[in-house]
mmCIF file of C-alpha atoms in Angstrom:
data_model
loop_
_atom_site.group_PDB
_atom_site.id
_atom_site.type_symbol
_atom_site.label_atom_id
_atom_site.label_comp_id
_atom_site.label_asym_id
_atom_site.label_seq_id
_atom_site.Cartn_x
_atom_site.Cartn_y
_atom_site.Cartn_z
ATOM 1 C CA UNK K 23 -28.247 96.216 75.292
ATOM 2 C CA UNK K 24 -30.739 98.601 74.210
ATOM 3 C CA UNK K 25 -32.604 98.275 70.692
ATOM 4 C CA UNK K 26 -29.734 100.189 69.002
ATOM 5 C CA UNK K 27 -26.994 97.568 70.017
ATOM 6 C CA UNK K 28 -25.463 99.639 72.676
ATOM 7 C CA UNK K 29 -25.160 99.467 76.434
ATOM 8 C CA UNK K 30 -28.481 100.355 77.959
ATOM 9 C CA UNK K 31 -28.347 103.796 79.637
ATOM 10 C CA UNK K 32 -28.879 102.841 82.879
ATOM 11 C CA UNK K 33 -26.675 100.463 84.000
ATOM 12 C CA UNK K 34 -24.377 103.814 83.987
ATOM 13 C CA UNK K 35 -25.620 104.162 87.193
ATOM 14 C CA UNK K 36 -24.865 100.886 88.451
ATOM 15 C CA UNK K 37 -21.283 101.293 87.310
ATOM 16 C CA UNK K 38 -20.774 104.368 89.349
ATOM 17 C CA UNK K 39 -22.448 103.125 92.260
ATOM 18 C CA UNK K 40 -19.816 100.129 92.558
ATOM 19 C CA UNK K 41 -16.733 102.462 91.748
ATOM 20 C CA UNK K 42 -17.909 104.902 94.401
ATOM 21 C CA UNK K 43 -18.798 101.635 96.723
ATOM 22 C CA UNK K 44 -14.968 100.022 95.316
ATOM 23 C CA UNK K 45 -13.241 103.781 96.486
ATOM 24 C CA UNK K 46 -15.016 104.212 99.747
ATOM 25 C CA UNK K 47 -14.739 100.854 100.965
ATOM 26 C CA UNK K 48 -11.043 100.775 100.547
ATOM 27 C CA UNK K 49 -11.235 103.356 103.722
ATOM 28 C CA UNK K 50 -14.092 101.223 105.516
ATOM 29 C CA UNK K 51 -16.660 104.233 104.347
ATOM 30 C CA UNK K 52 -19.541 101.864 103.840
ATOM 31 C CA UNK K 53 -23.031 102.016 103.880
ATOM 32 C CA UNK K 54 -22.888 100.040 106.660
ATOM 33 C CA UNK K 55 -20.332 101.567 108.609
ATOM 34 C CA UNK K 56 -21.688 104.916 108.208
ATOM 35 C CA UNK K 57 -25.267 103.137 109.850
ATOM 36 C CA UNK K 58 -23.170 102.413 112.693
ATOM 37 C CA UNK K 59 -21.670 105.787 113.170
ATOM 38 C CA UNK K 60 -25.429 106.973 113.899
ATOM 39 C CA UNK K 61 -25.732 108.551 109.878
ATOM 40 C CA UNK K 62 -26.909 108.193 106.764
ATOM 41 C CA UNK K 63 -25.315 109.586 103.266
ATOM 42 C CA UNK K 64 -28.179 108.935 100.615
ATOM 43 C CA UNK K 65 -27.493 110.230 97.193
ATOM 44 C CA UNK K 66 -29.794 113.586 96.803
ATOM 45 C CA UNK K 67 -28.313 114.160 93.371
ATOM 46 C CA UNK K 68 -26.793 112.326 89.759
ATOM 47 C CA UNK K 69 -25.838 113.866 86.667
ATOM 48 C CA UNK K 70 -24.762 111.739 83.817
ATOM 49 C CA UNK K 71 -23.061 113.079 80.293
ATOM 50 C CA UNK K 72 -23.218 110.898 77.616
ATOM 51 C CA UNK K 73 -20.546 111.197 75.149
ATOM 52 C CA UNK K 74 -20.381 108.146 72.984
ATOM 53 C CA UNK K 75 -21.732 104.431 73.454
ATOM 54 C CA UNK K 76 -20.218 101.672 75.357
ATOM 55 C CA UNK K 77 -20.688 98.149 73.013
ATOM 56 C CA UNK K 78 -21.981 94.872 74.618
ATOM 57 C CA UNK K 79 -18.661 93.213 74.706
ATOM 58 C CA UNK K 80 -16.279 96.021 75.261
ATOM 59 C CA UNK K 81 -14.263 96.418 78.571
ATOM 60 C CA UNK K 82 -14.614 100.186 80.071
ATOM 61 C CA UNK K 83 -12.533 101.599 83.248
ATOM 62 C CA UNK K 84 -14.672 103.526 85.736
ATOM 63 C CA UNK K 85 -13.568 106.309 87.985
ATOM 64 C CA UNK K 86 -14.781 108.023 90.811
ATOM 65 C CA UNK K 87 -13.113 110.729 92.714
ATOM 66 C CA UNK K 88 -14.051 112.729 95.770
ATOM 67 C CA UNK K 89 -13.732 116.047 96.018
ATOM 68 C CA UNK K 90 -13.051 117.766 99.035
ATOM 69 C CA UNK K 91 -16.016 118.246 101.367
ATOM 70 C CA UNK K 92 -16.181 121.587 102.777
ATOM 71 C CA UNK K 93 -19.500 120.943 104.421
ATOM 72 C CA UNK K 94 -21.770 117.943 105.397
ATOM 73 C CA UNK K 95 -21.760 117.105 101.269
ATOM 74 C CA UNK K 96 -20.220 114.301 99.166
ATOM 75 C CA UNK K 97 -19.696 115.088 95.910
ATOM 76 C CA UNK K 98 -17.996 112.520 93.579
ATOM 77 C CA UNK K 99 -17.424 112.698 90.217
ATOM 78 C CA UNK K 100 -16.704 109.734 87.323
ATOM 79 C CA UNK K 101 -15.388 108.817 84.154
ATOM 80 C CA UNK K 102 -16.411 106.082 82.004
ATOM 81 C CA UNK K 103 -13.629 105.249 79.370
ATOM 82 C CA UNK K 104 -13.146 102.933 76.580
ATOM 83 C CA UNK K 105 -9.896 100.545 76.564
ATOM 84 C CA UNK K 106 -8.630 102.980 73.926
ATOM 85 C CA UNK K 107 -9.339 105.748 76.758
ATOM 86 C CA UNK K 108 -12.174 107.304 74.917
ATOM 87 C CA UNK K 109 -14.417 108.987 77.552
ATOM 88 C CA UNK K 110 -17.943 107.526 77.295
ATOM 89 C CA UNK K 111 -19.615 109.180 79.920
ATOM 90 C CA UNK K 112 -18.880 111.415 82.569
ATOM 91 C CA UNK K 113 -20.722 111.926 85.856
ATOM 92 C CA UNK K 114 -21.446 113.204 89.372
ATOM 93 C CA UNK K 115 -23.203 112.224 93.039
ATOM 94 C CA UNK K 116 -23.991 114.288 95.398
ATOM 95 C CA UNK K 117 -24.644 112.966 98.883
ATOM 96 C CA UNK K 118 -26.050 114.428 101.959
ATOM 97 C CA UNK K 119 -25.394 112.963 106.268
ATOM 98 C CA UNK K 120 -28.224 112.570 108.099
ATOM 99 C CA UNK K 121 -28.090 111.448 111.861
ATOM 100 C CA UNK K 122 -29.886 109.388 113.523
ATOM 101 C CA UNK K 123 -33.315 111.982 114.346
ATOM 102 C CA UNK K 124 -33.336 112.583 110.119
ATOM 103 C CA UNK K 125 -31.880 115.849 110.681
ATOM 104 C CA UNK K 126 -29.771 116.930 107.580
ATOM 105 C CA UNK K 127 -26.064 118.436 108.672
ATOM 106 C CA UNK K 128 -24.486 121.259 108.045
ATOM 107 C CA UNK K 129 -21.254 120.293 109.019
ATOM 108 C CA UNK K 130 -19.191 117.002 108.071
ATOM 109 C CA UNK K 131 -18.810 114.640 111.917
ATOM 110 C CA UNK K 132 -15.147 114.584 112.858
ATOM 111 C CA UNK K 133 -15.560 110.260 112.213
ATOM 112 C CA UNK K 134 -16.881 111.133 108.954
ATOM 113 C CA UNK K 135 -13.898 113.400 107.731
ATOM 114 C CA UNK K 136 -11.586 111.835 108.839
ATOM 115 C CA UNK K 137 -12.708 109.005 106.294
ATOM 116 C CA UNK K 138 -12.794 111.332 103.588
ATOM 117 C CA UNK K 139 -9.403 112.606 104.207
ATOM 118 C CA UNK K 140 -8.028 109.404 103.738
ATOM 119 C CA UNK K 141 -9.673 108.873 100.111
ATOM 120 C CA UNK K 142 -8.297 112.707 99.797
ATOM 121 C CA UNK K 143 -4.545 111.348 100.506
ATOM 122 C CA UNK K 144 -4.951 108.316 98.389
ATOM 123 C CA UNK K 145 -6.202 110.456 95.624
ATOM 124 C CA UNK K 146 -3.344 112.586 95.949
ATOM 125 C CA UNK K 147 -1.118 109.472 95.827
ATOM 126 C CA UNK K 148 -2.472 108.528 92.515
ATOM 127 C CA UNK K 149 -2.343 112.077 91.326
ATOM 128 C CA UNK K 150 1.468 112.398 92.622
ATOM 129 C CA UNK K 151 1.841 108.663 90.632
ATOM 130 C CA UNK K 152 2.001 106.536 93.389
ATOM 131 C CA UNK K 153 -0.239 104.256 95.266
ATOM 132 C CA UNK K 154 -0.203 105.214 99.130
ATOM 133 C CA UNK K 155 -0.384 102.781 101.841
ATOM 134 C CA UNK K 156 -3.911 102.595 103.149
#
């Protein structure tokens, strides 16, 4: 907590880092895994909105959702929400791929799409109700 009894501002981020990490891994899109596929996806931008406090013992639901990557880009964006569904913050990451010579791409690698149109089905899943297989 922070002086004024609230959640400290920045553990925001660490909440959306594990519900991006929590939606990506699902699909075996890991740190990790990307590593292995000769890239990296470091976050190049974050943009929080604060829109009312979370307390110290209150339980919050945290979203992330990617949207469709028309180039070699990532962009997620959150939701922080009380129990009652109040929205306490909202967010956004942006992500770039860099291979293996630090060279940032312009275009998203056919092993990294394909990754991302998974989490794109299983978002439409949830948006159509239902849970798809993954």
């Amino acid at each position: 907590c922070n002086p004024y009894g609230v959640v400290w501002h920045g553990h925001y981020v660490l909440y959306l880092e594990h519900a991006r990490e929590a939606l990506t891994g699902r699909f075996g899109f890991t740190a990790a895994r990307a590593l292995e596929m000769g890239y990296r996806v470091p976050v190049t931008r974050m943009e929080l909105r604060y829109r009312a406090p979370a307390r110290p013992d209150q339980t919050i639901r945290v979203t992330a959702r990617l949207r469709d990557p028309s180039v070699a880009r990532l962009v997620m964006d959150y939701e922080i929400r009380s129990e009652s569904g109040e929205l306490l913050v909202s967010g956004e990451t942006e992500q770039v791929v860099i291979n293996r010579e630090d060279e940032l791409l312009l275009t998203l690698p056919s092993g990294l799409r394909s990754l991302c149109a998974s989490i794109l089905e299983f978002q439409q899943g949830l948006d159509a109700g239902r849970e798809p297989e993954s």
